[in-house]
Coordinates of C-alpha atoms in Angstrom, one line a residue:
Chain G
M1 CA 0.0 0.1 0.0
I2 CA 1.2 3.6 -0.7
S3 CA 2.3 5.4 2.4
M4 CA 1.0 8.7 3.6
H5 CA 4.7 10.1 3.8
F6 CA 5.1 9.4 0.0
L7 CA 1.8 11.0 -0.8
L8 CA 2.5 14.2 1.3
K9 CA 6.0 14.4 -0.3
R10 CA 4.6 14.5 -3.8
L11 CA 1.7 17.0 -2.9
L12 CA 4.4 19.4 -1.2
H13 CA 6.3 19.0 -4.4
L14 CA 3.1 19.8 -6.3
V15 CA 2.7 22.9 -4.5
L16 CA 6.3 24.0 -5.0
V17 CA 6.1 23.4 -8.7
F18 CA 2.8 25.3 -8.9
F19 CA 4.6 28.2 -7.2
G20 CA 7.4 28.0 -9.7
V21 CA 5.0 28.0 -12.7
S22 CA 3.4 31.0 -11.3
V23 CA 6.7 32.9 -10.9
V24 CA 7.6 32.0 -14.5
T25 CA 4.3 33.1 -16.0
F26 CA 4.5 36.3 -13.8
C27 CA 7.9 36.9 -15.2
I28 CA 6.7 36.4 -18.8
S29 CA 3.8 38.7 -18.5
H30 CA 5.4 41.3 -16.3
V31 CA 9.1 41.4 -16.8
I32 CA 9.8 40.4 -20.5
P33 CA 7.5 42.7 -22.5
G34 CA 9.0 46.2 -22.5
D35 CA 5.8 47.6 -21.3
P36 CA 2.6 45.5 -20.7
A37 CA 0.5 48.5 -20.5
R38 CA 1.7 49.5 -24.1
M39 CA 0.5 46.1 -25.4
L40 CA -2.8 46.6 -23.7
V41 CA -3.8 50.0 -25.0
G42 CA -1.9 49.6 -28.3
P43 CA 0.9 51.8 -30.0
H44 CA -1.2 54.9 -30.7
A45 CA -2.6 55.6 -27.3
S46 CA -2.0 58.9 -25.7
P47 CA 0.3 59.2 -22.8
E48 CA -2.5 59.8 -20.4
T49 CA -4.3 56.6 -21.6
L50 CA -1.0 54.7 -21.1
A51 CA -0.5 56.0 -17.6
A52 CA -4.0 55.1 -16.5
A53 CA -3.4 51.6 -17.9
R54 CA -0.2 51.3 -16.1
A55 CA -2.0 52.4 -12.8
S56 CA -4.8 50.0 -13.4
L57 CA -2.4 47.0 -14.0
G58 CA -0.5 48.2 -10.9
L59 CA 2.7 48.6 -13.0
D60 CA 3.6 51.7 -11.1
Q61 CA 4.1 49.4 -8.0
P62 CA 7.4 47.6 -7.0
I63 CA 7.7 44.3 -8.7
W64 CA 7.2 42.2 -5.5
T65 CA 3.8 44.1 -4.9
Q66 CA 2.9 43.2 -8.3
Y67 CA 3.6 39.6 -7.8
I68 CA 1.4 39.6 -4.8
Q69 CA -1.4 41.4 -6.5
Y70 CA -1.1 38.8 -9.4
M71 CA -1.2 35.9 -7.0
T72 CA -4.1 37.3 -5.1
G73 CA -5.9 37.7 -8.5
L74 CA -5.1 34.0 -9.4
F75 CA -6.4 32.8 -6.1
H76 CA -9.7 34.7 -6.7
G77 CA -9.9 33.1 -10.3
D78 CA -9.0 36.6 -12.0
M79 CA -6.7 36.3 -14.9
G80 CA -7.6 39.7 -16.3
L81 CA -9.7 40.9 -19.2
S82 CA -9.2 39.7 -22.6
I83 CA -8.1 42.6 -24.9
R84 CA -10.0 41.0 -27.9
T85 CA -13.3 40.2 -26.2
Q86 CA -13.3 42.4 -23.4
M87 CA -14.5 39.5 -21.2
P88 CA -12.8 37.9 -18.1
V89 CA -10.0 35.4 -19.3
A90 CA -11.0 32.8 -16.6
G91 CA -14.7 32.6 -17.8
E92 CA -13.8 32.3 -21.4
L93 CA -11.2 29.5 -20.7
A94 CA -13.8 27.7 -18.7
K95 CA -16.3 27.9 -21.5
Y96 CA -13.8 26.4 -23.9
F97 CA -12.1 23.9 -21.6
P98 CA -14.6 20.9 -22.0
A99 CA -14.0 20.8 -25.9
T100 CA -10.2 20.8 -25.4
L101 CA -10.7 18.1 -22.6
E102 CA -12.8 15.9 -24.9
L103 CA -10.3 16.1 -27.7
T104 CA -7.2 15.5 -25.6
L105 CA -8.7 12.5 -23.7
A106 CA -9.8 10.8 -26.8
A107 CA -6.4 11.6 -28.3
M108 CA -4.7 10.2 -25.3
L109 CA -6.8 7.0 -25.5
I110 CA -6.0 6.3 -29.0
A111 CA -2.2 7.0 -28.4
V112 CA -2.0 4.7 -25.5
I113 CA -4.0 1.9 -26.7
F114 CA -2.6 1.7 -30.2
G115 CA 0.8 2.7 -29.1
I116 CA 0.9 -0.4 -26.6
V117 CA -0.6 -2.7 -29.2
L118 CA 1.9 -1.7 -32.0
G119 CA 4.8 -1.7 -29.6
V120 CA 3.9 -5.1 -28.4
A121 CA 3.3 -6.7 -31.6
S122 CA 6.6 -5.1 -32.8
A123 CA 8.6 -6.6 -29.8
V124 CA 6.9 -10.0 -30.0
H125 CA 7.5 -10.4 -33.8
R126 CA 10.9 -8.7 -33.9
D127 CA 12.3 -8.1 -37.4
A128 CA 9.3 -9.6 -39.0
W129 CA 7.1 -7.6 -41.4
V130 CA 4.9 -6.5 -38.4
D131 CA 8.0 -5.0 -36.8
H132 CA 9.1 -3.4 -39.9
V133 CA 5.7 -1.6 -40.7
S134 CA 5.2 -0.7 -37.1
R135 CA 8.8 0.9 -37.0
I136 CA 8.0 3.0 -40.1
I137 CA 4.7 4.3 -38.6
S138 CA 6.7 5.2 -35.5
L139 CA 9.5 6.9 -37.4
V140 CA 7.1 8.9 -39.5
G141 CA 5.0 9.6 -36.5
V142 CA 8.0 11.2 -34.6
S143 CA 9.2 13.3 -37.6
M144 CA 5.7 14.5 -38.8
P145 CA 4.7 18.0 -37.9
L146 CA 1.3 18.0 -36.4
F147 CA 0.0 21.0 -38.4
W148 CA 0.8 19.2 -41.6
S149 CA -0.7 15.9 -40.8
G150 CA -3.9 17.8 -39.8
V151 CA -3.9 19.7 -43.3
I152 CA -3.1 16.2 -45.2
A153 CA -5.9 14.3 -43.2
L154 CA -8.4 17.0 -44.4
I155 CA -7.3 16.8 -48.0
L156 CA -7.6 12.8 -47.9
F157 CA -10.7 12.2 -45.6
Y158 CA -12.7 15.3 -46.1
K159 CA -11.9 16.1 -49.9
V160 CA -10.8 12.9 -51.6
F161 CA -12.7 10.4 -49.6
P162 CA -15.5 12.4 -47.8
I163 CA -15.7 10.4 -44.8
F164 CA -15.2 12.9 -41.9
P165 CA -16.5 16.3 -41.5
A166 CA -14.0 19.1 -41.6
S167 CA -14.9 21.3 -38.7
G168 CA -16.8 21.7 -35.3
R169 CA -17.9 19.4 -32.6
L170 CA -21.6 18.4 -34.0
D171 CA -23.5 18.4 -37.1
A172 CA -24.9 21.9 -37.6
F173 CA -28.6 20.6 -37.4
L174 CA -28.0 19.1 -34.0
S175 CA -28.1 21.0 -30.7
P176 CA -25.6 20.3 -27.9
P177 CA -26.9 17.9 -25.2
P178 CA -27.9 19.5 -21.8
P179 CA -24.4 20.2 -20.1
V180 CA -23.3 18.1 -17.3
T181 CA -19.6 17.4 -17.9
G182 CA -19.3 19.5 -21.2
L183 CA -18.1 16.4 -23.0
Y184 CA -20.6 16.0 -25.9
I185 CA -20.2 12.3 -26.0
V186 CA -20.6 11.8 -22.2
D187 CA -23.5 14.3 -21.9
G188 CA -25.2 12.8 -25.0
L189 CA -25.1 9.2 -23.4
I190 CA -26.5 10.8 -20.1
A191 CA -29.3 12.4 -22.0
G192 CA -29.9 9.4 -24.1
Q193 CA -29.3 11.3 -27.4
M194 CA -27.6 8.8 -29.5
D195 CA -27.8 10.8 -32.6
V196 CA -25.7 13.5 -30.6
V197 CA -23.3 10.8 -29.3
L198 CA -22.9 9.4 -33.0
S199 CA -22.3 12.8 -34.5
A200 CA -19.9 13.9 -31.7
I201 CA -17.8 10.7 -32.2
H202 CA -17.9 11.3 -36.0
H203 CA -16.6 14.9 -35.7
L204 CA -14.0 13.7 -33.2
I205 CA -12.3 11.0 -34.8
L206 CA -10.1 12.8 -37.4
P207 CA -8.8 15.6 -35.1
A208 CA -8.2 13.1 -32.2
V209 CA -6.3 10.7 -34.6
C210 CA -4.1 13.6 -36.0
L211 CA -3.3 14.8 -32.5
A212 CA -2.6 11.2 -31.4
Y213 CA -0.3 10.3 -33.9
V214 CA 3.0 11.7 -32.8
Q215 CA 2.6 10.5 -29.3
L216 CA 1.4 7.1 -30.4
A217 CA 4.7 6.8 -32.4
I218 CA 6.5 7.7 -29.3
I219 CA 4.7 5.4 -27.0
A220 CA 5.0 2.5 -29.3
R221 CA 8.9 3.0 -29.6
Q222 CA 9.1 3.0 -25.7
V223 CA 6.8 -0.1 -25.4
R224 CA 8.8 -2.0 -28.1
S225 CA 12.2 -1.4 -26.4
S226 CA 11.1 -2.2 -23.0
M227 CA 9.1 -5.2 -24.0
I228 CA 12.1 -6.6 -25.8
D229 CA 14.2 -5.9 -22.5
V230 CA 11.6 -7.7 -20.4
L231 CA 11.4 -10.7 -22.8
E232 CA 15.0 -11.4 -22.4
Q233 CA 14.8 -11.5 -18.6
D234 CA 15.4 -14.6 -16.7
Y235 CA 12.1 -15.1 -15.2
I236 CA 10.5 -14.9 -18.8
R237 CA 12.9 -17.6 -19.9
T238 CA 12.0 -19.8 -16.9
A239 CA 8.2 -19.3 -17.7
R240 CA 9.2 -20.4 -21.1
A241 CA 11.1 -23.2 -20.0
C242 CA 8.2 -24.5 -17.6
G243 CA 6.0 -24.8 -20.7
I244 CA 3.7 -21.9 -19.8
P245 CA 1.8 -20.9 -23.1
R246 CA 3.5 -17.9 -25.0
R247 CA 0.4 -15.9 -24.8
T248 CA 0.0 -16.0 -21.1
I249 CA 3.8 -15.1 -20.7
I250 CA 3.5 -12.2 -23.0
Y251 CA 0.3 -10.7 -21.5
R252 CA 0.3 -11.7 -18.0
Y253 CA 4.0 -11.9 -17.1
A254 CA 6.0 -9.5 -19.5
L255 CA 3.4 -6.8 -20.6
K256 CA 2.8 -5.7 -17.1
N257 CA 6.6 -5.0 -16.3
A258 CA 7.1 -3.6 -19.7
L259 CA 4.3 -1.1 -19.3
I260 CA 6.0 0.6 -16.0
P261 CA 8.2 2.9 -18.0
T262 CA 5.2 3.8 -20.2
V263 CA 3.4 5.3 -17.2
T264 CA 5.8 8.1 -16.9
L265 CA 5.7 8.7 -20.5
T266 CA 1.9 9.0 -20.5
G267 CA 2.2 11.9 -18.1
L268 CA 4.5 13.7 -20.5
T269 CA 2.2 12.7 -23.5
I270 CA -0.5 15.0 -21.8
G271 CA 1.6 18.0 -22.1
E272 CA 2.7 17.5 -25.8
L273 CA -1.3 17.0 -26.5
L274 CA -2.4 20.0 -24.7
G275 CA 0.4 22.0 -26.5
G276 CA -0.5 20.4 -29.8
A277 CA -4.3 21.0 -29.3
V278 CA -3.4 24.7 -30.3
I279 CA -2.5 23.3 -33.7
T280 CA -5.1 20.6 -34.1
E281 CA -8.1 22.8 -32.8
T282 CA -7.1 25.4 -35.4
I283 CA -7.0 23.2 -38.4
F284 CA -10.3 21.5 -37.5
A285 CA -11.9 24.6 -36.2
W286 CA -12.7 22.9 -32.9
P287 CA -13.9 25.2 -30.6
G288 CA -11.5 24.6 -27.5
M289 CA -9.0 26.6 -25.6
G290 CA -6.3 25.9 -28.3
K291 CA -8.5 27.8 -30.9
Y292 CA -9.3 30.5 -28.5
V293 CA -5.6 31.3 -27.8
M294 CA -4.9 31.0 -31.5
D295 CA -7.5 33.7 -32.2
S296 CA -5.9 35.7 -29.3
I297 CA -2.5 35.4 -30.9
S298 CA -3.6 37.3 -34.0
F299 CA -4.9 40.1 -31.7
L300 CA -1.7 39.8 -29.4
D301 CA -4.2 39.5 -26.7
F302 CA -1.6 39.0 -24.0
P303 CA -4.0 38.3 -21.0
A304 CA -5.6 35.5 -23.0
I305 CA -2.5 34.0 -24.0
M306 CA -0.9 34.1 -20.4
G307 CA -4.3 32.5 -18.9
F308 CA -4.1 29.7 -21.3
T309 CA -0.5 29.1 -20.5
L310 CA -1.2 29.1 -16.8
V311 CA -4.2 26.8 -17.1
I312 CA -2.6 24.4 -19.3
S313 CA 0.8 24.2 -17.3
F314 CA -1.2 23.8 -14.0
G315 CA -3.1 21.0 -15.6
Y316 CA 0.1 19.3 -16.9
V317 CA 1.8 19.6 -13.5
L318 CA -1.3 18.1 -11.8
I319 CA -1.6 15.3 -14.2
N320 CA 2.2 14.4 -13.8
T321 CA 1.9 14.4 -10.0
V322 CA -1.0 11.9 -10.4
V323 CA 1.2 9.8 -12.8
D324 CA 4.0 9.8 -10.2
I325 CA 1.6 8.6 -7.7
V326 CA 0.4 5.9 -9.9
Y327 CA 4.0 5.0 -10.8
G328 CA 4.7 4.7 -7.0
I329 CA 1.9 2.4 -6.5
L330 CA 3.0 0.3 -9.5
N331 CA 6.8 0.3 -8.7
P332 CA 7.6 -0.4 -5.0
Q333 CA 11.3 0.5 -5.7
I334 CA 10.6 4.1 -6.5
R335 CA 8.0 4.3 -3.7
E336 CA 10.5 3.2 -1.1
E337 CA 13.1 5.7 -2.5
G338 CA 10.6 8.5 -2.0
E339 CA 10.0 7.3 1.6
R340 CA 13.6 7.4 2.5
Chain D
M1 CA 50.7 11.0 -20.5
N2 CA 47.2 11.1 -19.5
E3 CA 46.3 13.8 -22.1
A4 CA 48.4 12.1 -24.6
A5 CA 46.5 8.8 -24.2
E6 CA 43.1 10.6 -24.1
A7 CA 44.1 12.5 -27.4
A8 CA 44.8 9.1 -28.9
V9 CA 41.7 7.5 -27.8
R10 CA 39.1 10.1 -28.6
P11 CA 39.6 10.4 -32.2
S12 CA 39.6 6.8 -32.7
R13 CA 36.4 6.4 -30.9
W14 CA 34.7 9.0 -33.1
K15 CA 36.3 7.0 -36.1
E16 CA 34.9 3.9 -34.9
I17 CA 31.4 5.4 -34.3
W18 CA 31.6 6.9 -37.9
E19 CA 32.5 3.4 -39.2
I20 CA 29.6 1.6 -37.5
A21 CA 27.3 4.2 -38.5
L22 CA 28.3 3.9 -42.2
R23 CA 27.4 0.1 -42.0
N24 CA 24.0 0.9 -41.0
K25 CA 21.7 1.4 -43.9
L26 CA 19.2 3.4 -42.1
T27 CA 21.8 5.7 -40.4
L28 CA 23.5 6.0 -43.7
T29 CA 20.1 7.2 -45.2
G30 CA 19.7 9.7 -42.4
F31 CA 23.3 11.3 -43.4
A32 CA 22.3 11.3 -47.2
I33 CA 19.0 13.1 -46.4
V34 CA 20.6 15.7 -44.1
A35 CA 23.4 16.3 -46.6
L36 CA 21.0 16.7 -49.5
V37 CA 18.9 19.2 -47.5
V38 CA 21.9 21.0 -46.5
L39 CA 23.2 21.0 -50.0
V40 CA 20.0 22.3 -51.5
G41 CA 19.8 25.1 -48.9
L42 CA 23.4 26.2 -49.6
L43 CA 22.9 25.9 -53.3
A44 CA 19.4 27.4 -53.4
P45 CA 20.4 30.5 -55.3
V46 CA 21.9 28.4 -58.1
L47 CA 19.6 25.6 -58.1
A48 CA 16.2 27.4 -57.7
P49 CA 14.5 28.0 -60.8
Y50 CA 12.8 31.2 -59.8
D51 CA 13.1 34.0 -57.3
P52 CA 11.4 32.7 -54.2
N53 CA 9.7 36.0 -53.7
E54 CA 8.9 36.8 -57.5
M55 CA 5.1 37.2 -57.7
N56 CA 3.4 36.3 -61.1
I57 CA -0.4 36.7 -60.3
P58 CA -1.5 35.4 -63.8
A59 CA 0.3 32.0 -62.9
R60 CA -1.2 31.9 -59.5
L61 CA -2.2 28.5 -57.9
Q62 CA -1.1 26.4 -60.7
A63 CA -0.8 22.7 -60.3
P64 CA 2.5 21.0 -60.7
G65 CA 3.9 20.9 -64.2
A66 CA 6.7 21.1 -66.4
E67 CA 7.1 25.1 -65.8
H68 CA 6.6 24.8 -62.0
L69 CA 7.5 21.3 -60.8
F70 CA 5.9 21.9 -57.4
G71 CA 3.2 24.2 -58.7
T72 CA 2.6 27.9 -57.6
D73 CA 1.1 29.8 -54.6
E74 CA -1.7 32.3 -54.3
M75 CA 0.8 35.0 -55.6
G76 CA 2.0 32.9 -58.4
R77 CA 5.5 32.3 -56.7
D78 CA 7.3 29.1 -57.6
I79 CA 6.8 26.6 -54.5
L80 CA 9.9 24.5 -55.6
S81 CA 12.0 27.8 -55.3
R82 CA 10.6 28.7 -52.0
V83 CA 11.0 25.2 -50.5
M84 CA 14.5 25.2 -51.6
Y85 CA 15.1 28.7 -49.9
G86 CA 13.2 27.2 -47.0
A87 CA 15.7 24.7 -46.5
R88 CA 18.4 27.3 -45.7
I89 CA 16.2 28.8 -43.0
S90 CA 15.1 25.5 -41.4
I91 CA 18.5 24.2 -41.2
A92 CA 20.0 27.4 -39.9
V93 CA 17.2 27.6 -37.3
G94 CA 17.7 24.1 -36.2
V95 CA 21.4 24.3 -35.9
I96 CA 21.5 27.6 -34.0
I97 CA 18.9 26.8 -31.6
V98 CA 20.7 23.6 -30.7
A99 CA 24.1 25.0 -30.7
V100 CA 23.2 27.9 -28.5
S101 CA 21.1 26.1 -26.1
A102 CA 23.5 23.2 -25.8
A103 CA 26.4 25.5 -25.2
I104 CA 24.6 27.2 -22.4
G105 CA 23.4 23.8 -21.0
I106 CA 26.9 22.3 -21.0
V107 CA 28.2 25.4 -19.3
L108 CA 25.4 25.5 -16.6
G109 CA 25.4 21.7 -16.2
S110 CA 29.0 21.2 -15.7
L111 CA 29.3 23.9 -13.2
S112 CA 26.3 22.9 -11.2
G113 CA 27.3 19.3 -11.4
Y114 CA 31.0 19.8 -10.4
F115 CA 30.6 22.4 -7.8
G116 CA 27.3 21.5 -6.3
G117 CA 26.2 23.6 -3.4
R118 CA 23.7 26.6 -3.8
A119 CA 24.5 27.4 -7.4
D120 CA 23.5 23.7 -8.3
Q121 CA 20.2 24.2 -6.3
A122 CA 19.4 27.3 -8.0
V123 CA 20.1 25.8 -11.4
L124 CA 18.0 22.8 -10.6
A125 CA 15.1 25.0 -9.3
V126 CA 15.1 27.2 -12.6
T127 CA 15.3 24.1 -14.9
D128 CA 12.5 22.5 -12.8
M129 CA 10.3 25.6 -13.3
I130 CA 10.9 25.6 -16.9
L131 CA 10.4 21.7 -17.4
A132 CA 7.2 22.1 -15.7
F133 CA 5.6 23.7 -18.8
P134 CA 4.6 21.8 -22.0
S135 CA 7.6 23.3 -24.4
M136 CA 5.2 24.2 -27.1
V137 CA 3.0 26.2 -24.8
L138 CA 6.0 27.9 -23.0
A139 CA 7.5 28.8 -26.4
L140 CA 4.3 30.3 -27.5
A141 CA 4.0 32.3 -24.2
L142 CA 7.6 33.6 -24.4
T143 CA 7.4 34.3 -28.2
A144 CA 4.1 36.3 -27.7
A145 CA 5.7 38.3 -24.8
M146 CA 8.8 39.3 -26.8
G147 CA 6.9 39.9 -30.0
P148 CA 6.3 37.7 -33.2
G149 CA 9.3 37.1 -35.5
L150 CA 11.7 34.4 -36.3
L151 CA 14.6 35.7 -34.1
N152 CA 12.4 35.9 -31.1
T153 CA 11.0 32.4 -31.7
M154 CA 14.4 31.0 -31.9
L155 CA 15.3 32.8 -28.5
A156 CA 12.1 31.3 -26.9
V157 CA 13.0 27.8 -28.2
I158 CA 16.5 28.3 -26.9
I159 CA 15.2 29.3 -23.4
V160 CA 12.7 26.2 -23.5
R161 CA 15.6 23.7 -24.5
I162 CA 18.4 24.9 -22.2
P163 CA 17.1 22.8 -19.2
M164 CA 17.3 19.6 -21.1
Y165 CA 20.9 20.0 -21.9
T166 CA 21.7 21.3 -18.5
R167 CA 20.2 18.3 -17.0
L168 CA 21.9 15.9 -19.2
M169 CA 25.1 17.5 -18.8
R170 CA 25.0 17.7 -14.9
G171 CA 24.0 14.0 -14.7
Q172 CA 27.1 13.1 -16.9
V173 CA 29.4 15.4 -14.8
L174 CA 28.0 13.8 -11.3
V175 CA 29.2 10.5 -12.8
A176 CA 32.4 11.6 -14.3
K177 CA 33.6 13.6 -11.3
E178 CA 33.9 10.4 -9.3
Q179 CA 36.1 8.7 -11.9
Q180 CA 39.6 7.9 -11.5
Y181 CA 41.0 10.2 -14.1
V182 CA 39.5 13.2 -12.5
R183 CA 40.5 12.2 -9.1
A184 CA 44.0 11.7 -10.5
A185 CA 43.9 15.4 -12.0
R186 CA 42.7 16.6 -8.6
T187 CA 45.4 15.0 -6.8
F188 CA 48.1 16.5 -9.3
G189 CA 46.7 19.8 -7.9
E190 CA 45.1 21.0 -11.2
K191 CA 42.7 23.9 -10.8
P192 CA 39.0 22.9 -10.7
F193 CA 38.2 25.0 -13.9
W194 CA 40.7 23.2 -16.0
I195 CA 39.5 19.8 -14.5
V196 CA 36.0 20.5 -15.9
V197 CA 37.3 22.2 -19.3
R198 CA 40.1 19.6 -19.9
H199 CA 38.9 16.4 -18.5
I200 CA 35.1 16.2 -17.7
V201 CA 33.5 18.1 -20.5
P202 CA 35.3 16.2 -23.3
N203 CA 34.3 12.9 -21.7
C204 CA 30.7 13.8 -21.4
L205 CA 30.0 15.0 -24.7
T206 CA 29.1 11.8 -26.6
P207 CA 25.6 11.3 -25.2
L208 CA 25.1 14.9 -25.7
M209 CA 25.8 14.4 -29.3
V210 CA 22.9 12.0 -29.7
Q211 CA 20.6 14.6 -27.9
M212 CA 21.9 17.4 -30.0
T213 CA 21.4 15.6 -33.3
L214 CA 17.7 14.6 -32.3
G215 CA 17.4 18.2 -31.0
I216 CA 18.1 19.7 -34.4
G217 CA 15.0 17.9 -35.8
D218 CA 12.9 18.9 -32.8
A219 CA 14.1 22.5 -33.1
I220 CA 13.1 22.6 -36.7
L221 CA 9.6 21.2 -35.9
I222 CA 8.9 23.5 -32.9
A223 CA 10.2 26.6 -34.8
S224 CA 8.1 25.7 -37.8
S225 CA 5.1 25.1 -35.6
M226 CA 5.5 28.5 -34.2
S227 CA 5.6 30.0 -37.7
F228 CA 2.4 27.9 -38.5
I229 CA 0.6 29.6 -35.6
G230 CA 1.7 33.0 -36.9
L231 CA 4.4 33.8 -34.2
G232 CA 7.4 32.6 -36.0
A233 CA 8.6 33.7 -39.5
Q234 CA 6.4 36.1 -41.1
P235 CA 5.2 36.1 -44.6
P236 CA 6.5 36.3 -47.4
T237 CA 9.6 34.5 -45.8
P238 CA 10.0 31.2 -47.5
E239 CA 9.8 29.4 -44.1
W240 CA 8.1 25.9 -44.4
G241 CA 5.8 26.4 -41.5
A242 CA 4.7 29.9 -42.6
M243 CA 4.0 28.5 -46.0
I244 CA 1.7 25.8 -44.7
S245 CA 0.1 28.4 -42.4
T246 CA -0.9 30.4 -45.5
A247 CA -1.4 27.2 -47.6
R248 CA -4.2 25.9 -45.1
I249 CA -6.7 28.1 -46.7
Y250 CA -6.1 26.7 -50.1
A251 CA -4.9 23.3 -49.3
I252 CA -8.4 21.4 -49.7
D253 CA -8.4 22.4 -53.2
Q254 CA -4.8 22.9 -54.0
W255 CA -3.1 20.0 -52.4
W256 CA 0.4 20.9 -53.6
Y257 CA 0.6 24.1 -51.9
A258 CA 0.6 22.4 -48.4
A259 CA 2.1 19.0 -49.4
F260 CA 5.6 20.0 -50.6
P261 CA 6.6 22.4 -47.6
G262 CA 5.2 19.7 -45.3
L263 CA 7.0 16.8 -46.9
S264 CA 10.1 18.7 -46.7
I265 CA 9.8 19.2 -43.0
L266 CA 8.9 15.5 -42.5
I267 CA 12.1 14.3 -44.7
T268 CA 14.5 16.8 -43.0
I269 CA 13.4 15.9 -39.4
M270 CA 13.4 12.1 -40.4
G271 CA 17.0 12.6 -41.6
F272 CA 18.1 14.1 -38.1
N273 CA 16.1 11.3 -36.3
L274 CA 17.7 8.5 -38.3
I275 CA 21.2 9.8 -37.6
G276 CA 20.4 10.4 -33.8
D277 CA 18.9 6.9 -33.4
G278 CA 21.8 5.4 -35.3
I279 CA 24.5 7.0 -32.9
R280 CA 22.5 6.0 -29.9
D281 CA 22.3 2.5 -31.0
I282 CA 26.0 2.6 -31.4
L283 CA 26.7 4.1 -27.9
D284 CA 24.2 2.0 -26.2
P285 CA 24.2 -1.5 -27.6
R286 CA 21.2 -2.4 -25.4
S287 CA 18.9 -0.2 -27.5
R288 CA 20.1 -1.6 -30.8
K289 CA 17.4 -4.3 -30.5

């Protein structure tokens, strides 16, 4: 069982990293730009407007006072007003969050499931055609720019073979299900609206697969190499010598140990997926946080960009802490190291 | 004697790596791809059939044909010429980002690893903070803060990538500083600075080379992604990511516009990945499976 000490240690680390992330975002938003107030009011504003903006942002205060104000704001869920929409950034991000969550979760499922299947098949049939095909898929995956695979997927599966829709989360004639989680598939199931569920899945597949592909390739490579390592261990050889069926050895004995390093990788995958969502959501006009920040970039809407950075990074750190704890549960060695 | 022996060993080690690499078909392919891209980039002014920025509105959005092998864009510019000039930009961007971030990482990592103490803790804390962000998101925020443009994008990616090299170098140094040859140098009373520069750094560079080769591909990828979202190279610069960004509007009906710049990115990054994987396999026979 996992100890309280290990858990507390991870949680303390989480608080420290949150603090670190807030310091970095504060520095990016308050220190790097020559003048954040100028960014807010634009290059043609009068000196009076500029001074007023500076005062309203608290920029006339000493830097540590500014940091305290910034943190106090954050604790109250205040990330400032979007320059583009003049709405509170926190509220806007909350509105777009479920769409991003749905896309990222779907992509993660695809990446993890197919990555593991591909990696295991590759390791078990080493140097056979399955292995070669799987390695080519992985190599292309780790080398392919996400923004290009999205565009190519649209050309192929929207234009040439019109199988999938090009944009949005639902068919235009359907209205979203009553919101519970904000995830259309889940909410549709809860409301029993199967037409909505099917349409949501139909819209989700192409962007999710594109977003997942790179990570799928990385996971497949990792699983392949750790599975090969495990298959050469003595206990596997012993199991084989004892005449235990190959299938049992692979799935019951080998896979479990081969997947341990993959757990950490999955945590890192989330970060890449959240970062990639900016690109995928833009290409597929997916109404999530990524598209929101992309629209903000063209206006240099700085509060919106920093709000997005903060939310995504907090989420990333949180998920990685959970992954660390899961890793501790799976791997007693690590847990004990943490307890020492 | 020590230095003489090292000088004798080191080149032969590289020679050995080079020889094994040449025997591996995939690694060789990687070298060939990268050499080709570098050559095309260098010789772009000679090889390109057109000026990359020359507009020719009557010939806009032409499909690939005898006159324009890769077709033309919405301004009638020759896509092949633009892709060739794009090779220059991408290779330069990748190499500069890796060279600068690795150089800073090597200095920070070896100092913090060798001397330890407060400085080490400070370096670790800062790298931890940076590594807590998804790299793409941090690069995006930094570029947005500094203002869009290729130079700022490169600076942002350098900042995002320094911790990786710092951590890697630090880990290497921690191991190396307990080795016999370093202890010997210490016993002979050599100054710590020279121990780091003369003995530790050269012996820690090999694993860094793998990371740096893979890093060039990664840097090209992330920088072109920034151009794609509008923060990196600005039109009409013939940068591959920026070209695809504009091509997005036309891609559904004019497939060639996005296809060729994207294919160039894919092939270039694949080249660096093949080389990086190859060198790693040579250095770590366990991963050769």
